C-alpha positions as a LaTeX table, in Angstrom:
\begin{tabular}{lrrr}
\hline
Residue & $x$ (\AA) & $y$ (\AA) & $z$ (\AA) \\
\hline
Met1 & $-7.25$ & 9.97 & $-13.44$ \\
Ser2 & $-8.40$ & 6.84 & $-15.26$ \\
Ala3 & $-11.40$ & 4.55 & $-14.91$ \\
Thr4 & $-9.18$ & 2.19 & $-12.89$ \\
Ser5 & $-8.94$ & 4.75 & $-10.07$ \\
Thr6 & $-10.31$ & 3.82 & $-6.66$ \\
Ser7 & $-11.78$ & 5.71 & $-3.73$ \\
Glu8 & $-12.25$ & 5.04 & $-0.03$ \\
Phe9 & $-15.94$ & 4.18 & 0.28 \\
Ile10 & $-18.73$ & 2.52 & $-1.71$ \\
Trp11 & $-22.43$ & 2.63 & $-0.85$ \\
Phe12 & $-23.61$ & $-0.99$ & $-0.91$ \\
Asn13 & $-27.15$ & $-2.08$ & 0.01 \\
Gly14 & $-27.79$ & 0.90 & 2.24 \\
Lys15 & $-24.41$ & 1.30 & 3.93 \\
Leu16 & $-21.13$ & 3.06 & 3.21 \\
Ile17 & $-18.41$ & 0.44 & 3.43 \\
Pro18 & $-14.66$ & 0.41 & 2.62 \\
Trp19 & $-13.85$ & $-0.12$ & $-1.07$ \\
Gln20 & $-12.07$ & $-3.44$ & $-0.39$ \\
Glu21 & $-15.11$ & $-4.89$ & 1.39 \\
Ala22 & $-17.59$ & $-4.30$ & $-1.45$ \\
Asn23 & $-17.61$ & $-7.90$ & $-2.67$ \\
Val24 & $-20.15$ & $-10.20$ & $-4.30$ \\
His25 & $-20.39$ & $-13.98$ & $-4.61$ \\
Val26 & $-18.97$ & $-15.68$ & $-7.71$ \\
Met27 & $-22.36$ & $-17.36$ & $-8.21$ \\
Ser28 & $-24.11$ & $-14.02$ & $-8.57$ \\
His29 & $-26.71$ & $-14.06$ & $-11.33$ \\
Ala30 & $-25.29$ & $-10.89$ & $-12.92$ \\
Leu31 & $-21.85$ & $-12.47$ & $-13.39$ \\
His32 & $-23.35$ & $-15.36$ & $-15.33$ \\
Tyr33 & $-26.08$ & $-13.62$ & $-17.32$ \\
Gly34 & $-25.35$ & $-9.89$ & $-17.35$ \\
Ser35 & $-28.45$ & $-9.15$ & $-15.26$ \\
Ser36 & $-27.56$ & $-5.64$ & $-14.17$ \\
Val37 & $-28.61$ & $-2.08$ & $-14.93$ \\
Phe38 & $-26.46$ & 0.93 & $-14.23$ \\
Glu39 & $-25.79$ & 4.62 & $-14.73$ \\
Gly40 & $-22.78$ & 6.84 & $-15.33$ \\
Ile41 & $-23.07$ & 10.28 & $-13.73$ \\
Arg42 & $-20.60$ & 13.14 & $-13.39$ \\
Ala43 & $-20.02$ & 15.55 & $-10.55$ \\
Tyr44 & $-18.26$ & 18.85 & $-11.23$ \\
Val45 & $-16.69$ & 21.44 & $-8.99$ \\
Thr46 & $-18.56$ & 24.75 & $-9.27$ \\
Pro47 & $-18.39$ & 28.14 & $-7.52$ \\
Asn48 & $-21.24$ & 26.85 & $-5.30$ \\
Gly49 & $-19.44$ & 23.65 & $-4.35$ \\
Thr50 & $-19.53$ & 20.23 & $-5.98$ \\
Cys51 & $-22.68$ & 19.59 & $-8.04$ \\
Ile52 & $-23.98$ & 16.46 & $-9.76$ \\
Phe53 & $-25.18$ & 16.95 & $-13.33$ \\
Arg54 & $-28.75$ & 15.83 & $-14.03$ \\
Leu55 & $-28.88$ & 13.44 & $-11.08$ \\
Lys56 & $-32.67$ & 13.02 & $-11.15$ \\
Glu57 & $-32.74$ & 12.17 & $-14.85$ \\
His58 & $-30.02$ & 9.56 & $-14.40$ \\
Ile59 & $-31.79$ & 7.85 & $-11.52$ \\
Asp60 & $-35.10$ & 7.99 & $-13.42$ \\
Arg61 & $-33.36$ & 6.14 & $-16.27$ \\
Leu62 & $-31.88$ & 3.62 & $-13.83$ \\
Phe63 & $-35.38$ & 2.80 & $-12.60$ \\
Asn64 & $-36.73$ & 2.68 & $-16.16$ \\
Ser65 & $-33.99$ & 0.19 & $-17.09$ \\
Ala66 & $-34.87$ & $-1.91$ & $-14.04$ \\
Lys67 & $-38.56$ & $-1.76$ & $-15.00$ \\
Ile68 & $-37.87$ & $-3.06$ & $-18.51$ \\
Tyr69 & $-35.90$ & $-6.01$ & $-17.14$ \\
Arg70 & $-38.25$ & $-6.49$ & $-14.18$ \\
Phe71 & $-35.54$ & $-6.06$ & $-11.55$ \\
Pro72 & $-37.18$ & $-5.54$ & $-8.15$ \\
Leu73 & $-35.38$ & $-2.68$ & $-6.35$ \\
Ala74 & $-35.51$ & $-2.40$ & $-2.57$ \\
Tyr75 & $-34.57$ & 1.29 & $-2.52$ \\
Thr76 & $-36.38$ & 4.43 & $-3.61$ \\
Lys77 & $-35.12$ & 6.96 & $-6.14$ \\
Glu78 & $-34.58$ & 9.42 & $-3.30$ \\
Glu79 & $-32.45$ & 6.93 & $-1.36$ \\
Ile80 & $-30.23$ & 6.23 & $-4.35$ \\
Met81 & $-29.89$ & 9.94 & $-5.13$ \\
Glu82 & $-28.80$ & 10.51 & $-1.54$ \\
Ala83 & $-26.33$ & 7.64 & $-1.91$ \\
Cys84 & $-24.85$ & 9.33 & $-5.00$ \\
Lys85 & $-24.31$ & 12.51 & $-3.02$ \\
Ala86 & $-22.90$ & 10.58 & $-0.06$ \\
Val87 & $-20.20$ & 8.76 & $-2.04$ \\
Val88 & $-18.97$ & 12.01 & $-3.56$ \\
Arg89 & $-18.99$ & 13.75 & $-0.19$ \\
Glu90 & $-17.47$ & 10.93 & 1.89 \\
Asn91 & $-14.76$ & 10.26 & $-0.67$ \\
Lys92 & $-13.91$ & 13.98 & $-0.62$ \\
Leu93 & $-14.24$ & 14.30 & $-4.38$ \\
Glu94 & $-14.53$ & 17.78 & $-5.85$ \\
Ser95 & $-15.33$ & 16.24 & $-9.22$ \\
Gly96 & $-15.62$ & 12.69 & $-10.45$ \\
Tyr97 & $-17.63$ & 9.89 & $-12.00$ \\
Ile98 & $-20.47$ & 8.18 & $-10.13$ \\
Arg99 & $-21.57$ & 4.62 & $-10.89$ \\
Pro100 & $-24.92$ & 3.37 & $-9.51$ \\
Leu101 & $-25.48$ & $-0.31$ & $-10.27$ \\
Ala102 & $-28.41$ & $-2.62$ & $-9.54$ \\
Phe103 & $-27.73$ & $-6.30$ & $-10.13$ \\
Met104 & $-29.17$ & $-9.70$ & $-9.36$ \\
Gly105 & $-26.90$ & $-11.38$ & $-6.83$ \\
Asn106 & $-26.82$ & $-14.94$ & $-5.50$ \\
Val107 & $-30.44$ & $-15.76$ & $-6.37$ \\
Gly108 & $-29.79$ & $-19.06$ & $-8.14$ \\
Leu109 & $-28.84$ & $-19.95$ & $-11.70$ \\
Gly110 & $-32.32$ & $-20.02$ & $-13.20$ \\
Leu111 & $-32.84$ & $-17.38$ & $-15.87$ \\
Ser112 & $-35.98$ & $-16.09$ & $-14.14$ \\
Phe113 & $-35.66$ & $-14.63$ & $-10.67$ \\
Pro114 & $-37.31$ & $-16.11$ & $-7.56$ \\
Lys115 & $-40.46$ & $-14.17$ & $-6.62$ \\
Asp116 & $-38.97$ & $-12.81$ & $-3.40$ \\
Ala117 & $-35.59$ & $-11.83$ & $-4.91$ \\
Lys118 & $-34.39$ & $-8.25$ & $-4.70$ \\
Ala119 & $-31.61$ & $-6.67$ & $-6.70$ \\
Asp120 & $-28.44$ & $-5.64$ & $-4.87$ \\
Val121 & $-27.60$ & $-1.96$ & $-5.29$ \\
Met122 & $-24.25$ & $-0.19$ & $-5.07$ \\
Val123 & $-23.04$ & 3.32 & $-5.78$ \\
Gly124 & $-19.35$ & 4.04 & $-6.28$ \\
Ala125 & $-17.51$ & 7.24 & $-7.18$ \\
Ile126 & $-14.00$ & 7.76 & $-8.55$ \\
Pro127 & $-11.89$ & 10.57 & $-9.99$ \\
Trp128 & $-12.06$ & 10.34 & $-13.80$ \\
Gly129 & $-10.90$ & 12.81 & $-16.40$ \\
Ala130 & $-11.72$ & 13.01 & $-20.11$ \\
Tyr131 & $-12.86$ & 9.59 & $-21.34$ \\
Leu132 & $-11.32$ & 9.99 & $-24.81$ \\
Gly133 & $-8.41$ & 12.10 & $-23.58$ \\
Glu134 & $-7.87$ & 15.79 & $-22.91$ \\
Glu135 & $-6.28$ & 16.19 & $-26.34$ \\
Gly136 & $-9.36$ & 14.62 & $-27.91$ \\
Leu137 & $-11.55$ & 17.32 & $-26.36$ \\
Gln138 & $-9.47$ & 19.96 & $-28.11$ \\
Lys139 & $-8.35$ & 18.38 & $-31.39$ \\
Gly140 & $-10.90$ & 15.65 & $-31.94$ \\
Val141 & $-10.61$ & 11.87 & $-32.16$ \\
Arg142 & $-10.06$ & 9.44 & $-35.02$ \\
Val143 & $-12.91$ & 6.98 & $-35.52$ \\
Gly144 & $-13.83$ & 4.15 & $-37.85$ \\
Val145 & $-17.17$ & 2.65 & $-38.82$ \\
Ser146 & $-17.49$ & $-0.66$ & $-37.01$ \\
Ser147 & $-18.20$ & $-3.99$ & $-38.67$ \\
Trp148 & $-20.47$ & $-4.74$ & $-35.68$ \\
Asn149 & $-24.06$ & $-3.47$ & $-35.87$ \\
Arg150 & $-25.97$ & $-2.17$ & $-32.89$ \\
Leu151 & $-28.78$ & $-4.26$ & $-31.45$ \\
Ala152 & $-31.84$ & $-4.99$ & $-33.55$ \\
Pro153 & $-35.36$ & $-4.03$ & $-32.43$ \\
Asn154 & $-37.20$ & $-6.61$ & $-30.35$ \\
Thr155 & $-34.02$ & $-8.47$ & $-29.42$ \\
Ile156 & $-32.37$ & $-6.64$ & $-26.51$ \\
Pro157 & $-33.99$ & $-3.32$ & $-25.50$ \\
Thr158 & $-31.51$ & $-0.52$ & $-26.21$ \\
Glu159 & $-33.46$ & 2.02 & $-24.13$ \\
Ala160 & $-32.29$ & 0.11 & $-21.06$ \\
Lys161 & $-28.77$ & 0.81 & $-19.84$ \\
Ala162 & $-28.11$ & $-2.81$ & $-18.96$ \\
Gly163 & $-24.85$ & $-4.61$ & $-18.34$ \\
Gly164 & $-25.52$ & $-7.36$ & $-20.87$ \\
Asn165 & $-26.12$ & $-4.80$ & $-23.62$ \\
Tyr166 & $-22.53$ & $-3.63$ & $-23.30$ \\
Leu167 & $-21.08$ & $-6.85$ & $-24.71$ \\
Ser168 & $-21.98$ & $-5.22$ & $-28.03$ \\
Ser169 & $-20.08$ & $-2.08$ & $-26.98$ \\
Ile170 & $-17.02$ & $-4.15$ & $-26.01$ \\
Leu171 & $-16.88$ & $-5.69$ & $-29.49$ \\
Ile172 & $-17.20$ & $-2.26$ & $-31.11$ \\
Ala173 & $-14.59$ & $-0.56$ & $-28.91$ \\
Asn174 & $-12.04$ & $-3.38$ & $-29.09$ \\
Glu175 & $-12.27$ & $-3.57$ & $-32.88$ \\
Ala176 & $-11.74$ & 0.20 & $-33.12$ \\
His177 & $-8.63$ & 0.10 & $-30.95$ \\
Gln178 & $-7.21$ & $-2.92$ & $-32.80$ \\
Asn179 & $-7.64$ & $-1.00$ & $-36.06$ \\
Gly180 & $-5.80$ & 2.02 & $-34.68$ \\
Tyr181 & $-8.80$ & 4.27 & $-33.99$ \\
Asp182 & $-9.73$ & 6.07 & $-30.80$ \\
Glu183 & $-13.40$ & 5.08 & $-31.06$ \\
Ala184 & $-15.97$ & 3.72 & $-33.50$ \\
Ile185 & $-19.28$ & 4.58 & $-35.08$ \\
Ala186 & $-21.73$ & 1.68 & $-35.14$ \\
Leu187 & $-24.58$ & 1.35 & $-37.63$ \\
Asp188 & $-28.00$ & $-0.09$ & $-36.88$ \\
Val189 & $-29.29$ & $-3.26$ & $-38.54$ \\
Asn190 & $-30.62$ & $-1.19$ & $-41.46$ \\
Gly191 & $-27.25$ & 0.44 & $-42.11$ \\
Tyr192 & $-28.04$ & 3.83 & $-40.60$ \\
Val193 & $-25.80$ & 5.58 & $-38.07$ \\
Ser194 & $-26.65$ & 4.54 & $-34.51$ \\
Glu195 & $-24.03$ & 5.58 & $-31.92$ \\
Gly196 & $-20.49$ & 4.94 & $-30.71$ \\
Ser197 & $-19.53$ & 2.16 & $-28.33$ \\
Gly198 & $-20.68$ & 4.32 & $-25.41$ \\
Glu199 & $-21.63$ & 7.70 & $-26.85$ \\
Asn200 & $-24.30$ & 9.32 & $-28.96$ \\
Ile201 & $-23.37$ & 11.13 & $-32.18$ \\
Phe202 & $-24.21$ & 14.52 & $-33.66$ \\
Val203 & $-23.68$ & 15.44 & $-37.31$ \\
Ile204 & $-23.44$ & 19.11 & $-38.29$ \\
Lys205 & $-24.18$ & 20.11 & $-41.88$ \\
Asp206 & $-24.93$ & 23.65 & $-43.08$ \\
Lys207 & $-25.23$ & 24.81 & $-39.44$ \\
Val208 & $-27.95$ & 22.24 & $-38.65$ \\
Leu209 & $-27.39$ & 19.52 & $-36.03$ \\
Tyr210 & $-28.61$ & 16.02 & $-36.88$ \\
Thr211 & $-28.85$ & 13.08 & $-34.50$ \\
Ala212 & $-30.35$ & 9.62 & $-34.91$ \\
Pro213 & $-33.74$ & 8.74 & $-33.37$ \\
Phe214 & $-34.08$ & 6.09 & $-30.66$ \\
Thr215 & $-35.43$ & 3.66 & $-33.26$ \\
Cys216 & $-31.87$ & 3.32 & $-34.61$ \\
Gly217 & $-30.79$ & 1.15 & $-31.68$ \\
Leu218 & $-29.18$ & 3.80 & $-29.49$ \\
Leu219 & $-29.36$ & 4.57 & $-25.80$ \\
Pro220 & $-31.42$ & 7.70 & $-25.02$ \\
Gly221 & $-28.46$ & 9.68 & $-23.74$ \\
Ile222 & $-28.94$ & 12.30 & $-21.03$ \\
Thr223 & $-26.01$ & 14.32 & $-22.37$ \\
Arg224 & $-27.56$ & 13.95 & $-25.83$ \\
Ala225 & $-30.81$ & 15.45 & $-24.51$ \\
Ser226 & $-28.82$ & 18.22 & $-22.83$ \\
Val227 & $-27.00$ & 19.04 & $-26.07$ \\
Ile228 & $-30.30$ & 19.27 & $-27.94$ \\
Thr229 & $-31.65$ & 21.72 & $-25.35$ \\
Leu230 & $-28.47$ & 23.82 & $-25.18$ \\
Ala231 & $-28.07$ & 23.92 & $-28.98$ \\
Arg232 & $-31.63$ & 25.16 & $-29.38$ \\
Asp233 & $-31.01$ & 27.73 & $-26.63$ \\
Leu234 & $-28.11$ & 28.97 & $-28.78$ \\
Gly235 & $-30.36$ & 29.27 & $-31.81$ \\
Tyr236 & $-29.25$ & 26.17 & $-33.73$ \\
Glu237 & $-31.73$ & 23.92 & $-35.49$ \\
Val238 & $-31.65$ & 20.31 & $-34.28$ \\
Val239 & $-33.19$ & 17.52 & $-36.36$ \\
Glu240 & $-33.71$ & 13.91 & $-35.26$ \\
Gln241 & $-33.68$ & 11.70 & $-38.33$ \\
Arg242 & $-32.08$ & 8.59 & $-39.77$ \\
Ile243 & $-28.50$ & 9.31 & $-40.81$ \\
Pro244 & $-27.03$ & 7.38 & $-43.77$ \\
Arg245 & $-23.40$ & 6.29 & $-43.45$ \\
Glu246 & $-22.16$ & 8.61 & $-46.19$ \\
Met247 & $-23.47$ & 11.62 & $-44.28$ \\
Val248 & $-20.65$ & 11.29 & $-41.74$ \\
Tyr249 & $-18.07$ & 11.54 & $-44.55$ \\
Leu250 & $-19.69$ & 14.70 & $-45.92$ \\
Ala251 & $-20.38$ & 16.40 & $-42.57$ \\
Asp252 & $-19.01$ & 19.83 & $-41.76$ \\
Glu253 & $-18.51$ & 18.72 & $-38.14$ \\
Leu254 & $-19.13$ & 15.65 & $-35.99$ \\
Phe255 & $-19.02$ & 15.10 & $-32.26$ \\
Phe256 & $-19.75$ & 12.48 & $-29.63$ \\
Ser257 & $-21.83$ & 13.21 & $-26.55$ \\
Gly258 & $-22.03$ & 11.20 & $-23.33$ \\
Thr259 & $-21.50$ & 11.40 & $-19.60$ \\
Ala260 & $-18.00$ & 9.91 & $-19.88$ \\
Ala261 & $-17.14$ & 11.45 & $-23.27$ \\
Glu262 & $-18.84$ & 14.79 & $-22.47$ \\
Ile263 & $-18.57$ & 16.68 & $-25.79$ \\
Thr264 & $-15.77$ & 15.17 & $-27.87$ \\
Pro265 & $-15.16$ & 16.33 & $-31.46$ \\
Ile266 & $-14.55$ & 13.77 & $-34.22$ \\
Ala267 & $-11.62$ & 14.70 & $-36.46$ \\
Ser268 & $-11.85$ & 11.90 & $-39.02$ \\
Val269 & $-13.93$ & 8.86 & $-40.00$ \\
Asp270 & $-12.32$ & 5.92 & $-41.79$ \\
Gly271 & $-9.32$ & 8.14 & $-42.55$ \\
Ile272 & $-11.47$ & 10.87 & $-44.13$ \\
Asp273 & $-11.13$ & 14.26 & $-42.46$ \\
Val274 & $-14.31$ & 15.76 & $-41.04$ \\
Gly275 & $-14.36$ & 19.35 & $-42.27$ \\
Ala276 & $-10.87$ & 20.74 & $-41.62$ \\
Gly277 & $-9.93$ & 17.63 & $-39.66$ \\
Cys278 & $-10.22$ & 19.30 & $-36.28$ \\
Arg279 & $-12.83$ & 20.68 & $-33.87$ \\
Gly280 & $-15.25$ & 22.91 & $-35.78$ \\
Pro281 & $-16.70$ & 26.26 & $-34.65$ \\
Ile282 & $-20.21$ & 25.01 & $-33.81$ \\
Thr283 & $-18.85$ & 22.04 & $-31.86$ \\
Lys284 & $-16.57$ & 24.45 & $-29.98$ \\
His285 & $-19.52$ & 26.75 & $-29.23$ \\
Ile286 & $-21.66$ & 23.91 & $-27.89$ \\
Gln287 & $-18.73$ & 22.38 & $-26.00$ \\
Glu288 & $-17.90$ & 25.68 & $-24.28$ \\
Thr289 & $-21.57$ & 26.24 & $-23.44$ \\
Phe290 & $-21.87$ & 22.73 & $-22.00$ \\
Phe291 & $-18.77$ & 23.01 & $-19.81$ \\
Ala292 & $-19.76$ & 26.48 & $-18.60$ \\
Tyr293 & $-23.10$ & 25.01 & $-17.56$ \\
Val294 & $-21.86$ & 21.89 & $-15.75$ \\
Lys295 & $-19.11$ & 23.85 & $-13.97$ \\
Gly296 & $-21.57$ & 26.45 & $-12.72$ \\
Glu297 & $-20.03$ & 29.26 & $-14.75$ \\
Ser298 & $-23.40$ & 30.08 & $-16.31$ \\
Glu299 & $-26.91$ & 30.20 & $-14.88$ \\
Asp300 & $-28.54$ & 26.85 & $-14.06$ \\
Arg301 & $-31.61$ & 27.86 & $-16.02$ \\
His302 & $-32.82$ & 24.29 & $-16.51$ \\
Gly303 & $-32.32$ & 23.10 & $-12.92$ \\
Trp304 & $-29.78$ & 20.44 & $-13.90$ \\
Leu305 & $-27.27$ & 20.85 & $-11.04$ \\
Thr306 & $-27.73$ & 19.15 & $-7.66$ \\
Arg307 & $-25.45$ & 20.29 & $-4.85$ \\
Val308 & $-23.68$ & 17.54 & $-2.96$ \\
\hline
\end{tabular}
């Protein structure tokens, strides 16, 4: 299923309502200024029923994003976590993609919010398969280095997962597709590797995993953090450091990580094959370990699965 799929119910400001009735006013602040923060969360079918992967960490990040932008939320973390479970359950989804969103509604057109304004909150859930395609999970995707840089420090905070930030991602993704690539790698303002349009990146060289630090203009990905933990559990060394552009051309393996992308190998960059031009053995090992974990086929030793 694609990201254009629908479902029966959406949780909107404390109530489950039919999908078609979840509407907002055209004068909503978020439509005009991008004043929204959101999350992408996956639920997987497991032997113990449907479970949401790292629900608490996602909702913690939602609230952190709201804190940075000073969005006043009328609901608690516990209420929104329960809403995430409810939309999966009531839409009868065994697996799927969950989208919590907090946004400033019809609060006027001033850039600052009125003192008594509260953000609207919704949680939707849809069926959604592999973001970059099932074939991409197996064979890897073709990417190009974007001409668009990621956001500079002290301009727009990249540690917030905010709607307005993703105008940058739209430019990066559209350019990649127009140039015939599946996805792109964006550099930071200093020319170091940052992330994809909506994914973090790992470089593998001599059996060591490298990933860029948060100071390179990337979102602190929850799947990224999970990969670091799982890779170290498997005995791999993981290093967070600045990654020069040429390092991706000389890598033994590359892969994207993200809630939507999950673990997607990168087969080539700018037409240059990565390693053998297909998924490498370490990427395969980490990918299989990740999917075994989220699908409940291995022990939940880190407490990352929440039953619906």
